[in-house]
Amino acid sequence: MAQCGEDVGRFCSGSNEVSGAAATIPRELTEDERRVLEKDCHVVSDFRRQKFEQEAKKHWDLFYKRNQTKFFKDRHWTTREFEELTETEHEHYDAERVNAFPCDITKEDLSQFVPAASVDIATLIFVLSALEINTMASAVKNIWQVVRPGGLCLLRDYGLYDHAMLRFAPGHKLEENFYVRQDGTRAYYFSLEKLAELFQAAGFQMVSNEYIYRETVNKKEGLCVPRIFVQAKFRRPLE
């Protein structure tokens, strides 16, 4: 089993996530892992890739119909990692002012739902990785336009060389670091450079940007797998 570092946080199935190591460079691959990635050099056809994009909504709808809220458990890590979110516990926080709406941020104009330059904090928690690569830039720019000057965008997503990335069998690769799962949903595994490039091109300034190392421990099965995420904060400059 490849190690993520000496100071790696652990969490068990059904428990809360705890703090672990952070780094600004990706972990070093083992020789076996390197060979696996080098061997998987063929990508799916353009036809299949376009089909996955066209049917993305259907695949995610089926995912949530099948799993409901059981798959993504609340590990209570968001307020620990992003202290800015604790402001929602302020005595003046008014739940009646929350505006819930569905929106395809790759196609629909967010300012039709939220006034431009009005949002203090936007969160992207495992969002960008599910998008087709060529739509990520427009999605980030869409978010930029509704964040107020001085406001923040907080992000966590899948990181380069995450255990899940190394488990894909041949035939699931869409592009470098971009894969399709068995159920048709997709996942991109970010480098810090790719993430910074996306947000800075949209007009954001980088506040922090790092890899987060975790270990998922399944005591019943006796398994321990290394997880790698990217975690970042980006600010819209004051005008």
C-alpha positions as a Markdown table, in Angstrom:
| # | Residue | x | y | z |
|---|---|---|---|---|
| 1 | Met | 0.0 | 0.0 | 0.0 |
| 2 | Ala | 1.5 | 3.4 | -1.0 |
| 3 | Gln | 1.9 | 5.8 | 1.8 |
| 4 | Cys | 0.8 | 9.5 | 1.6 |
| 5 | Gly | 3.2 | 10.8 | 4.2 |
| 6 | Glu | 4.1 | 10.3 | 7.8 |
| 7 | Asp | 1.4 | 12.6 | 9.3 |
| 8 | Val | -1.7 | 11.3 | 7.6 |
| 9 | Gly | -5.1 | 11.8 | 9.1 |
| 10 | Arg | -7.4 | 8.8 | 9.5 |
| 11 | Phe | -11.2 | 8.4 | 9.5 |
| 12 | Cys | -13.2 | 5.2 | 9.8 |
| 13 | Ser | -16.4 | 4.3 | 8.0 |
| 14 | Gly | -19.2 | 6.1 | 9.7 |
| 15 | Ser | -16.9 | 8.4 | 11.7 |
| 16 | Asn | -15.9 | 12.0 | 11.3 |
| 17 | Glu | -12.9 | 13.0 | 9.2 |
| 18 | Val | -9.9 | 14.2 | 11.1 |
| 19 | Ser | -7.0 | 16.4 | 10.2 |
| 20 | Gly | -4.2 | 15.1 | 8.1 |
| 21 | Ala | -1.1 | 16.2 | 6.1 |
| 22 | Ala | -1.1 | 19.0 | 3.6 |
| 23 | Ala | 1.4 | 19.6 | 0.8 |
| 24 | Thr | 2.0 | 21.7 | -2.3 |
| 25 | Ile | 3.5 | 18.9 | -4.4 |
| 26 | Pro | 1.8 | 15.6 | -5.4 |
| 27 | Arg | 2.8 | 12.4 | -3.6 |
| 28 | Glu | 5.4 | 10.2 | -5.2 |
| 29 | Leu | 4.0 | 7.2 | -7.0 |
| 30 | Thr | 5.3 | 3.7 | -6.4 |
| 31 | Glu | 6.8 | 1.9 | -9.4 |
| 32 | Asp | 3.7 | -0.3 | -9.7 |
| 33 | Glu | 1.4 | 2.8 | -9.7 |
| 34 | Arg | 3.6 | 4.5 | -12.3 |
| 35 | Arg | 3.4 | 1.4 | -14.5 |
| 36 | Val | -0.4 | 1.3 | -14.2 |
| 37 | Leu | -0.7 | 4.9 | -15.3 |
| 38 | Glu | 1.8 | 4.6 | -18.1 |
| 39 | Lys | 0.0 | 1.5 | -19.4 |
| 40 | Asp | -3.4 | 3.2 | -19.5 |
| 41 | Cys | -2.6 | 5.5 | -22.4 |
| 42 | His | -5.7 | 4.9 | -24.6 |
| 43 | Val | -8.7 | 7.2 | -24.3 |
| 44 | Val | -12.3 | 6.5 | -25.2 |
| 45 | Ser | -13.6 | 7.5 | -28.6 |
| 46 | Asp | -14.9 | 11.0 | -29.2 |
| 47 | Phe | -18.3 | 9.5 | -29.8 |
| 48 | Arg | -18.4 | 7.9 | -26.4 |
| 49 | Arg | -17.1 | 11.0 | -24.7 |
| 50 | Gln | -19.7 | 13.2 | -26.3 |
| 51 | Lys | -22.4 | 10.6 | -25.2 |
| 52 | Phe | -21.2 | 10.8 | -21.6 |
| 53 | Glu | -21.5 | 14.6 | -21.7 |
| 54 | Gln | -24.9 | 14.5 | -23.3 |
| 55 | Glu | -26.1 | 12.0 | -20.7 |
| 56 | Ala | -24.4 | 13.5 | -17.7 |
| 57 | Lys | -27.6 | 14.7 | -16.0 |
| 58 | Lys | -29.2 | 11.3 | -16.5 |
| 59 | His | -26.3 | 9.5 | -14.9 |
| 60 | Trp | -26.2 | 11.8 | -11.8 |
| 61 | Asp | -30.0 | 11.6 | -11.4 |
| 62 | Leu | -29.7 | 7.8 | -11.4 |
| 63 | Phe | -26.8 | 8.0 | -8.9 |
| 64 | Tyr | -28.9 | 10.1 | -6.4 |
| 65 | Lys | -32.0 | 8.0 | -7.0 |
| 66 | Arg | -30.0 | 4.9 | -6.1 |
| 67 | Asn | -27.9 | 6.3 | -3.2 |
| 68 | Gln | -30.1 | 9.2 | -2.0 |
| 69 | Thr | -28.2 | 10.8 | 0.9 |
| 70 | Lys | -26.4 | 7.6 | 2.0 |
| 71 | Phe | -23.3 | 7.9 | -0.2 |
| 72 | Phe | -22.1 | 11.4 | 0.8 |
| 73 | Lys | -22.2 | 11.3 | 4.5 |
| 74 | Asp | -21.8 | 14.5 | 6.6 |
| 75 | Arg | -18.3 | 14.2 | 8.1 |
| 76 | His | -18.6 | 17.7 | 9.7 |
| 77 | Trp | -15.2 | 18.7 | 8.2 |
| 78 | Thr | -16.4 | 21.8 | 6.3 |
| 79 | Thr | -16.5 | 24.3 | 9.1 |
| 80 | Arg | -13.2 | 22.9 | 10.4 |
| 81 | Glu | -11.4 | 23.3 | 7.1 |
| 82 | Phe | -13.2 | 26.6 | 6.1 |
| 83 | Glu | -13.7 | 28.7 | 9.2 |
| 84 | Glu | -15.4 | 31.3 | 7.0 |
| 85 | Leu | -18.5 | 29.1 | 7.0 |
| 86 | Thr | -19.0 | 29.3 | 10.8 |
| 87 | Glu | -20.5 | 32.7 | 10.1 |
| 88 | Thr | -23.7 | 30.9 | 9.2 |
| 89 | Glu | -24.1 | 30.2 | 12.9 |
| 90 | His | -24.2 | 33.9 | 13.7 |
| 91 | Glu | -27.3 | 35.1 | 15.5 |
| 92 | His | -28.4 | 37.3 | 12.5 |
| 93 | Tyr | -28.3 | 34.3 | 10.1 |
| 94 | Asp | -31.7 | 34.1 | 8.5 |
| 95 | Ala | -32.6 | 30.7 | 6.9 |
| 96 | Glu | -35.6 | 32.3 | 5.2 |
| 97 | Arg | -33.2 | 34.3 | 3.0 |
| 98 | Val | -31.7 | 31.1 | 1.5 |
| 99 | Asn | -32.5 | 30.8 | -2.1 |
| 100 | Ala | -32.4 | 27.2 | -3.3 |
| 101 | Phe | -32.5 | 26.5 | -7.0 |
| 102 | Pro | -31.1 | 24.1 | -9.6 |
| 103 | Cys | -28.7 | 25.5 | -12.1 |
| 104 | Asp | -26.3 | 24.1 | -14.7 |
| 105 | Ile | -23.3 | 26.4 | -14.0 |
| 106 | Thr | -21.7 | 25.4 | -17.3 |
| 107 | Lys | -24.7 | 26.7 | -19.4 |
| 108 | Glu | -27.0 | 28.9 | -17.3 |
| 109 | Asp | -26.2 | 32.4 | -16.2 |
| 110 | Leu | -26.0 | 32.4 | -12.4 |
| 111 | Ser | -26.8 | 36.1 | -12.2 |
| 112 | Gln | -30.4 | 35.2 | -13.3 |
| 113 | Phe | -30.8 | 33.6 | -9.9 |
| 114 | Val | -28.4 | 35.6 | -7.7 |
| 115 | Pro | -27.6 | 39.3 | -8.1 |
| 116 | Ala | -24.2 | 40.0 | -9.7 |
| 117 | Ala | -21.4 | 40.8 | -7.2 |
| 118 | Ser | -23.5 | 40.0 | -4.2 |
| 119 | Val | -22.2 | 36.7 | -2.8 |
| 120 | Asp | -19.8 | 36.7 | 0.2 |
| 121 | Ile | -18.8 | 33.1 | 0.0 |
| 122 | Ala | -19.3 | 30.5 | -2.7 |
| 123 | Thr | -18.5 | 26.8 | -2.1 |
| 124 | Leu | -17.5 | 24.2 | -4.7 |
| 125 | Ile | -17.3 | 20.9 | -2.8 |
| 126 | Phe | -16.6 | 18.1 | -5.3 |
| 127 | Val | -18.3 | 20.1 | -8.1 |
| 128 | Leu | -15.7 | 20.9 | -10.8 |
| 129 | Ser | -14.4 | 17.3 | -11.0 |
| 130 | Ala | -17.8 | 16.2 | -12.4 |
| 131 | Leu | -17.7 | 18.6 | -15.3 |
| 132 | Glu | -16.4 | 18.1 | -18.8 |
| 133 | Ile | -12.9 | 19.7 | -18.9 |
| 134 | Asn | -13.8 | 22.3 | -21.6 |
| 135 | Thr | -16.7 | 23.6 | -19.5 |
| 136 | Met | -14.7 | 24.2 | -16.3 |
| 137 | Ala | -13.5 | 27.7 | -17.2 |
| 138 | Ser | -17.0 | 29.0 | -18.1 |
| 139 | Ala | -18.3 | 27.5 | -14.8 |
| 140 | Val | -15.6 | 29.3 | -12.7 |
| 141 | Lys | -16.2 | 32.6 | -14.6 |
| 142 | Asn | -20.0 | 32.1 | -13.9 |
| 143 | Ile | -19.2 | 31.9 | -10.2 |
| 144 | Trp | -16.8 | 34.9 | -10.4 |
| 145 | Gln | -19.6 | 37.2 | -11.6 |
| 146 | Val | -21.8 | 36.6 | -8.6 |
| 147 | Val | -19.1 | 36.8 | -5.9 |
| 148 | Arg | -18.7 | 40.3 | -4.5 |
| 149 | Pro | -15.4 | 42.1 | -4.7 |
| 150 | Gly | -13.5 | 40.8 | -1.7 |
| 151 | Gly | -15.7 | 37.7 | -1.5 |
| 152 | Leu | -14.3 | 34.1 | -1.5 |
| 153 | Cys | -14.7 | 30.9 | -3.3 |
| 154 | Leu | -13.9 | 27.8 | -1.2 |
| 155 | Leu | -13.1 | 24.5 | -2.9 |
| 156 | Arg | -12.4 | 20.9 | -2.2 |
| 157 | Asp | -12.2 | 18.3 | -4.9 |
| 158 | Tyr | -10.3 | 15.2 | -6.0 |
| 159 | Gly | -6.5 | 15.5 | -6.2 |
| 160 | Leu | -3.9 | 14.1 | -8.6 |
| 161 | Tyr | -3.0 | 10.4 | -7.8 |
| 162 | Asp | -5.9 | 9.9 | -5.4 |
| 163 | His | -6.5 | 6.2 | -4.8 |
| 164 | Ala | -9.7 | 6.2 | -6.8 |
| 165 | Met | -7.8 | 7.5 | -9.8 |
| 166 | Leu | -5.3 | 4.7 | -9.7 |
| 167 | Arg | -8.1 | 2.1 | -9.5 |
| 168 | Phe | -9.6 | 2.8 | -13.0 |
| 169 | Ala | -9.3 | -0.1 | -15.4 |
| 170 | Pro | -8.2 | 0.4 | -19.0 |
| 171 | Gly | -11.1 | 1.7 | -21.1 |
| 172 | His | -12.3 | 4.4 | -18.6 |
| 173 | Lys | -9.9 | 7.2 | -19.5 |
| 174 | Leu | -11.4 | 10.2 | -21.2 |
| 175 | Glu | -8.3 | 12.5 | -21.1 |
| 176 | Glu | -5.3 | 13.0 | -19.0 |
| 177 | Asn | -6.5 | 12.8 | -15.3 |
| 178 | Phe | -10.1 | 12.5 | -16.4 |
| 179 | Tyr | -12.1 | 9.3 | -16.1 |
| 180 | Val | -15.6 | 7.8 | -16.4 |
| 181 | Arg | -16.9 | 5.5 | -13.7 |
| 182 | Gln | -18.9 | 2.3 | -14.2 |
| 183 | Asp | -22.2 | 4.2 | -13.6 |
| 184 | Gly | -21.4 | 6.8 | -16.3 |
| 185 | Thr | -20.5 | 9.7 | -13.9 |
| 186 | Arg | -17.1 | 11.3 | -14.4 |
| 187 | Ala | -14.2 | 12.5 | -12.3 |
| 188 | Tyr | -11.3 | 14.8 | -12.9 |
| 189 | Tyr | -8.3 | 14.6 | -10.6 |
| 190 | Phe | -6.7 | 18.1 | -10.2 |
| 191 | Ser | -3.2 | 19.3 | -9.9 |
| 192 | Leu | -2.7 | 22.5 | -7.9 |
| 193 | Glu | -1.4 | 24.1 | -11.1 |
| 194 | Lys | -4.6 | 23.2 | -13.1 |
| 195 | Leu | -6.8 | 24.6 | -10.3 |
| 196 | Ala | -4.8 | 27.9 | -10.0 |
| 197 | Glu | -4.9 | 28.3 | -13.7 |
| 198 | Leu | -8.7 | 28.0 | -13.9 |
| 199 | Phe | -9.4 | 30.5 | -11.2 |
| 200 | Gln | -6.8 | 33.0 | -12.0 |
| 201 | Ala | -7.9 | 33.1 | -15.6 |
| 202 | Ala | -11.4 | 33.9 | -14.4 |
| 203 | Gly | -10.1 | 36.9 | -12.3 |
| 204 | Phe | -9.7 | 35.3 | -8.9 |
| 205 | Gln | -6.7 | 35.8 | -6.6 |
| 206 | Met | -5.3 | 32.7 | -4.9 |
| 207 | Val | -5.4 | 32.8 | -1.1 |
| 208 | Ser | -4.4 | 29.1 | -0.5 |
| 209 | Asn | -4.1 | 26.0 | -2.6 |
| 210 | Glu | -2.8 | 22.6 | -1.4 |
| 211 | Tyr | -3.1 | 18.9 | -1.5 |
| 212 | Ile | -4.9 | 17.3 | 1.5 |
| 213 | Tyr | -3.9 | 13.7 | 2.5 |
| 214 | Arg | -6.3 | 11.4 | 4.2 |
| 215 | Glu | -6.7 | 7.7 | 4.8 |
| 216 | Thr | -10.0 | 5.9 | 4.6 |
| 217 | Val | -9.9 | 3.0 | 7.1 |
| 218 | Asn | -12.3 | 0.1 | 6.9 |
| 219 | Lys | -11.7 | -1.8 | 10.1 |
| 220 | Lys | -14.2 | -4.6 | 9.2 |
| 221 | Glu | -12.4 | -5.3 | 5.9 |
| 222 | Gly | -8.9 | -4.5 | 7.3 |
| 223 | Leu | -8.4 | -2.0 | 4.5 |
| 224 | Cys | -6.6 | 1.4 | 4.5 |
| 225 | Val | -6.6 | 3.4 | 1.3 |
| 226 | Pro | -4.9 | 6.8 | 0.7 |
| 227 | Arg | -7.1 | 9.6 | -0.4 |
| 228 | Ile | -5.8 | 12.9 | -1.9 |
| 229 | Phe | -7.9 | 16.0 | -2.3 |
| 230 | Val | -7.2 | 19.5 | -3.4 |
| 231 | Gln | -8.4 | 22.3 | -1.1 |
| 232 | Ala | -8.2 | 26.0 | -2.0 |
| 233 | Lys | -9.5 | 29.5 | -1.3 |
| 234 | Phe | -9.7 | 32.1 | -4.0 |
| 235 | Arg | -10.7 | 35.7 | -3.6 |
| 236 | Arg | -12.3 | 38.1 | -6.1 |
| 237 | Pro | -10.1 | 41.3 | -5.9 |
| 238 | Leu | -11.5 | 44.5 | -4.6 |
| 239 | Glu | -12.3 | 46.9 | -7.4 |
